[in-house]
């Protein structure tokens, strides 16, 4: 990974799905993440099972402190979602390092693009090369919640 976005000492990133603290991730997302408020646990478990999962862990305690997941075909496209950093470690560079690790993990696939949506973290993602859609008028969505 690019050393510019290294994790602070005492933390490690893992893609091992067995390490994901599903209780903690569900609590974070369903109670504190504007995009997933009220998400049922069963739905969150299915999302974890169907995704590439990235966790950041405190090396001393083993406690998970951040999470992100990727939905991808591993050939042309990926969607980065559910990026969450525990409030106790925000501001330490954990989120930036996590997204940088996701980017580098996906690089060998030769994807055409990685998309994400955010209301409030544009500056974090811009540091890692993300930019607004050049032609948003070409994109459409089917929103089952409308």
PDB file of C-alpha atoms in Angstrom:
ATOM      1  CA  UNK A   1       0.000   0.000   0.000  1.00  0.00           C
ATOM      2  CA  UNK A   2       1.053   3.605  -0.599  1.00  0.00           C
ATOM      3  CA  UNK A   3       2.976   4.662   2.525  1.00  0.00           C
ATOM      4  CA  UNK A   4       1.283   8.077   2.374  1.00  0.00           C
ATOM      5  CA  UNK A   5      -1.798   6.491   3.911  1.00  0.00           C
ATOM      6  CA  UNK A   6      -0.330   4.175   6.512  1.00  0.00           C
ATOM      7  CA  UNK A   7      -2.280   3.091   9.545  1.00  0.00           C
ATOM      8  CA  UNK A   8      -1.133   4.556  12.828  1.00  0.00           C
ATOM      9  CA  UNK A   9       0.997   2.222  14.952  1.00  0.00           C
ATOM     10  CA  UNK A  10      -1.075  -0.273  16.883  1.00  0.00           C
ATOM     11  CA  UNK A  11      -3.611  -1.006  14.143  1.00  0.00           C
ATOM     12  CA  UNK A  12      -3.839  -3.568  11.359  1.00  0.00           C
ATOM     13  CA  UNK A  13      -6.084  -4.165   8.364  1.00  0.00           C
ATOM     14  CA  UNK A  14      -7.522  -7.577   7.569  1.00  0.00           C
ATOM     15  CA  UNK A  15      -9.713  -8.908   4.781  1.00  0.00           C
ATOM     16  CA  UNK A  16     -10.487 -12.097   6.710  1.00  0.00           C
ATOM     17  CA  UNK A  17     -14.297 -12.279   6.875  1.00  0.00           C
ATOM     18  CA  UNK A  18     -14.044 -14.420  10.009  1.00  0.00           C
ATOM     19  CA  UNK A  19     -12.558 -11.451  11.893  1.00  0.00           C
ATOM     20  CA  UNK A  20     -15.477  -9.112  11.184  1.00  0.00           C
ATOM     21  CA  UNK A  21     -17.310  -8.316  14.422  1.00  0.00           C
ATOM     22  CA  UNK A  22     -20.772  -8.501  12.855  1.00  0.00           C
ATOM     23  CA  UNK A  23     -22.496  -7.345  16.065  1.00  0.00           C
ATOM     24  CA  UNK A  24     -20.333  -4.244  16.242  1.00  0.00           C
ATOM     25  CA  UNK A  25     -20.628  -3.466  12.523  1.00  0.00           C
ATOM     26  CA  UNK A  26     -24.400  -3.787  12.676  1.00  0.00           C
ATOM     27  CA  UNK A  27     -24.591  -1.553  15.749  1.00  0.00           C
ATOM     28  CA  UNK A  28     -22.365   1.093  14.124  1.00  0.00           C
ATOM     29  CA  UNK A  29     -24.268   1.166  10.870  1.00  0.00           C
ATOM     30  CA  UNK A  30     -27.841   0.741  12.088  1.00  0.00           C
ATOM     31  CA  UNK A  31     -27.561   3.355  14.842  1.00  0.00           C
ATOM     32  CA  UNK A  32     -24.940   5.884  13.696  1.00  0.00           C
ATOM     33  CA  UNK A  33     -24.507   5.796   9.895  1.00  0.00           C
ATOM     34  CA  UNK A  34     -26.963   8.064   8.065  1.00  0.00           C
ATOM     35  CA  UNK A  35     -27.124   5.702   5.068  1.00  0.00           C
ATOM     36  CA  UNK A  36     -27.985   2.584   7.101  1.00  0.00           C
ATOM     37  CA  UNK A  37     -30.030   3.766  10.075  1.00  0.00           C
ATOM     38  CA  UNK A  38     -32.399   1.032  11.132  1.00  0.00           C
ATOM     39  CA  UNK A  39     -30.886  -1.576   8.813  1.00  0.00           C
ATOM     40  CA  UNK A  40     -32.020  -4.985  10.094  1.00  0.00           C
ATOM     41  CA  UNK A  41     -29.345  -7.357  11.368  1.00  0.00           C
ATOM     42  CA  UNK A  42     -30.362 -10.089   8.918  1.00  0.00           C
ATOM     43  CA  UNK A  43     -29.879  -7.690   6.002  1.00  0.00           C
ATOM     44  CA  UNK A  44     -26.497  -6.578   7.352  1.00  0.00           C
ATOM     45  CA  UNK A  45     -25.381 -10.196   7.720  1.00  0.00           C
ATOM     46  CA  UNK A  46     -26.333 -10.875   4.081  1.00  0.00           C
ATOM     47  CA  UNK A  47     -24.442  -7.766   2.992  1.00  0.00           C
ATOM     48  CA  UNK A  48     -21.320  -8.935   4.823  1.00  0.00           C
ATOM     49  CA  UNK A  49     -21.632 -12.443   3.368  1.00  0.00           C
ATOM     50  CA  UNK A  50     -21.914 -11.131  -0.193  1.00  0.00           C
ATOM     51  CA  UNK A  51     -19.046  -8.647  -0.047  1.00  0.00           C
ATOM     52  CA  UNK A  52     -15.291  -8.298   0.252  1.00  0.00           C
ATOM     53  CA  UNK A  53     -14.863  -7.095   3.819  1.00  0.00           C
ATOM     54  CA  UNK A  54     -12.115  -4.924   5.276  1.00  0.00           C
ATOM     55  CA  UNK A  55     -11.643  -4.398   8.973  1.00  0.00           C
ATOM     56  CA  UNK A  56      -9.203  -2.337  10.991  1.00  0.00           C
ATOM     57  CA  UNK A  57      -8.265  -3.873  14.320  1.00  0.00           C
ATOM     58  CA  UNK A  58      -6.445  -2.671  17.417  1.00  0.00           C
ATOM     59  CA  UNK A  59      -3.418  -4.968  17.560  1.00  0.00           C
ATOM     60  CA  UNK A  60      -3.306  -4.973  21.376  1.00  0.00           C
ATOM     61  CA  UNK A  61      -6.951  -5.818  22.063  1.00  0.00           C
ATOM     62  CA  UNK A  62      -8.018  -7.328  18.735  1.00  0.00           C
ATOM     63  CA  UNK A  63     -11.041  -5.014  18.823  1.00  0.00           C
ATOM     64  CA  UNK A  64     -12.417  -3.882  15.483  1.00  0.00           C
ATOM     65  CA  UNK A  65     -12.267  -0.095  15.083  1.00  0.00           C
ATOM     66  CA  UNK A  66     -13.299   0.405  11.435  1.00  0.00           C
ATOM     67  CA  UNK A  67     -15.060  -1.359   8.595  1.00  0.00           C
ATOM     68  CA  UNK A  68     -15.609  -1.110   4.845  1.00  0.00           C
ATOM     69  CA  UNK A  69     -17.007  -3.446   2.264  1.00  0.00           C
ATOM     70  CA  UNK A  70     -16.776  -3.811  -1.486  1.00  0.00           C
ATOM     71  CA  UNK A  71     -19.310  -5.226  -3.912  1.00  0.00           C
ATOM     72  CA  UNK A  72     -17.526  -6.233  -7.114  1.00  0.00           C
ATOM     73  CA  UNK A  73     -17.369  -8.573 -10.069  1.00  0.00           C
ATOM     74  CA  UNK A  74     -13.546  -8.474  -9.732  1.00  0.00           C
ATOM     75  CA  UNK A  75     -13.288  -7.612 -13.440  1.00  0.00           C
ATOM     76  CA  UNK A  76     -14.893  -4.297 -14.370  1.00  0.00           C
ATOM     77  CA  UNK A  77     -16.605  -2.579 -11.448  1.00  0.00           C
ATOM     78  CA  UNK A  78     -16.697  -2.145  -7.677  1.00  0.00           C
ATOM     79  CA  UNK A  79     -18.885  -0.275  -5.228  1.00  0.00           C
ATOM     80  CA  UNK A  80     -17.288   0.891  -1.972  1.00  0.00           C
ATOM     81  CA  UNK A  81     -19.821   1.115   0.825  1.00  0.00           C
ATOM     82  CA  UNK A  82     -20.464   0.985   4.559  1.00  0.00           C
ATOM     83  CA  UNK A  83     -17.189   2.737   5.396  1.00  0.00           C
ATOM     84  CA  UNK A  84     -17.319   3.399   9.126  1.00  0.00           C
ATOM     85  CA  UNK A  85     -14.676   4.439  11.648  1.00  0.00           C
ATOM     86  CA  UNK A  86     -15.410   4.198  15.354  1.00  0.00           C
ATOM     87  CA  UNK A  87     -15.623   7.682  16.899  1.00  0.00           C
ATOM     88  CA  UNK A  88     -12.838   6.777  19.362  1.00  0.00           C
ATOM     89  CA  UNK A  89     -10.258   6.585  16.543  1.00  0.00           C
ATOM     90  CA  UNK A  90     -11.520   9.242  14.144  1.00  0.00           C
ATOM     91  CA  UNK A  91      -8.987  11.869  13.183  1.00  0.00           C
ATOM     92  CA  UNK A  92      -6.031   9.462  13.377  1.00  0.00           C
ATOM     93  CA  UNK A  93      -5.923   8.565   9.685  1.00  0.00           C
ATOM     94  CA  UNK A  94      -7.582   5.175  10.153  1.00  0.00           C
ATOM     95  CA  UNK A  95     -10.351   5.826   7.612  1.00  0.00           C
ATOM     96  CA  UNK A  96      -7.994   7.190   4.976  1.00  0.00           C
ATOM     97  CA  UNK A  97      -5.639   4.236   5.443  1.00  0.00           C
ATOM     98  CA  UNK A  98      -8.572   1.817   5.243  1.00  0.00           C
ATOM     99  CA  UNK A  99      -9.843   3.240   1.956  1.00  0.00           C
ATOM    100  CA  UNK A 100      -6.272   3.334   0.632  1.00  0.00           C
ATOM    101  CA  UNK A 101      -5.932  -0.362   1.467  1.00  0.00           C
ATOM    102  CA  UNK A 102      -9.203  -1.106  -0.333  1.00  0.00           C
ATOM    103  CA  UNK A 103      -7.965   0.786  -3.401  1.00  0.00           C
ATOM    104  CA  UNK A 104      -4.677  -1.128  -3.444  1.00  0.00           C
ATOM    105  CA  UNK A 105      -6.374  -4.501  -2.878  1.00  0.00           C
ATOM    106  CA  UNK A 106      -8.602  -3.849  -5.902  1.00  0.00           C
ATOM    107  CA  UNK A 107      -5.899  -2.410  -8.182  1.00  0.00           C
ATOM    108  CA  UNK A 108      -4.714  -5.807  -9.563  1.00  0.00           C
ATOM    109  CA  UNK A 109      -8.222  -6.618 -10.829  1.00  0.00           C
ATOM    110  CA  UNK A 110      -7.945  -3.942 -13.525  1.00  0.00           C
ATOM    111  CA  UNK A 111     -11.363  -2.496 -12.692  1.00  0.00           C
ATOM    112  CA  UNK A 112     -12.649   0.324 -14.832  1.00  0.00           C
ATOM    113  CA  UNK A 113     -13.982   2.206 -11.813  1.00  0.00           C
ATOM    114  CA  UNK A 114     -14.815   2.100  -8.142  1.00  0.00           C
ATOM    115  CA  UNK A 115     -17.878   4.083  -7.134  1.00  0.00           C
ATOM    116  CA  UNK A 116     -19.083   5.314  -3.779  1.00  0.00           C
ATOM    117  CA  UNK A 117     -21.618   7.742  -2.394  1.00  0.00           C
ATOM    118  CA  UNK A 118     -21.046  10.169   0.460  1.00  0.00           C
ATOM    119  CA  UNK A 119     -22.766  13.203   1.948  1.00  0.00           C
ATOM    120  CA  UNK A 120     -19.885  14.425   4.066  1.00  0.00           C
ATOM    121  CA  UNK A 121     -16.507  12.792   3.422  1.00  0.00           C
ATOM    122  CA  UNK A 122     -15.544  14.100  -0.014  1.00  0.00           C
ATOM    123  CA  UNK A 123     -12.160  15.402   1.192  1.00  0.00           C
ATOM    124  CA  UNK A 124     -11.164  11.986   2.565  1.00  0.00           C
ATOM    125  CA  UNK A 125     -11.940  10.240  -0.714  1.00  0.00           C
ATOM    126  CA  UNK A 126     -10.403  12.965  -2.884  1.00  0.00           C
ATOM    127  CA  UNK A 127      -7.035  12.376  -1.156  1.00  0.00           C
ATOM    128  CA  UNK A 128      -7.202   8.844  -2.535  1.00  0.00           C
ATOM    129  CA  UNK A 129      -8.054   9.807  -6.109  1.00  0.00           C
ATOM    130  CA  UNK A 130     -11.861   9.743  -6.060  1.00  0.00           C
ATOM    131  CA  UNK A 131     -13.605  12.553  -7.949  1.00  0.00           C
ATOM    132  CA  UNK A 132     -17.192  13.537  -8.737  1.00  0.00           C
ATOM    133  CA  UNK A 133     -18.751  11.776 -11.711  1.00  0.00           C
ATOM    134  CA  UNK A 134     -17.774  13.517 -14.930  1.00  0.00           C
ATOM    135  CA  UNK A 135     -21.128  12.766 -16.532  1.00  0.00           C
ATOM    136  CA  UNK A 136     -23.699  12.237 -13.786  1.00  0.00           C
ATOM    137  CA  UNK A 137     -26.418  12.647 -16.417  1.00  0.00           C
ATOM    138  CA  UNK A 138     -25.394   9.234 -17.806  1.00  0.00           C
ATOM    139  CA  UNK A 139     -26.073   7.436 -14.515  1.00  0.00           C
ATOM    140  CA  UNK A 140     -29.425   6.213 -13.327  1.00  0.00           C
ATOM    141  CA  UNK A 141     -30.684   4.460 -10.233  1.00  0.00           C
ATOM    142  CA  UNK A 142     -33.611   2.231  -9.417  1.00  0.00           C
ATOM    143  CA  UNK A 143     -34.611   3.194  -5.902  1.00  0.00           C
ATOM    144  CA  UNK A 144     -36.946   0.648  -4.276  1.00  0.00           C
ATOM    145  CA  UNK A 145     -37.385   2.945  -1.261  1.00  0.00           C
ATOM    146  CA  UNK A 146     -39.254   5.629  -3.213  1.00  0.00           C
TER     147      UNK A 146
END
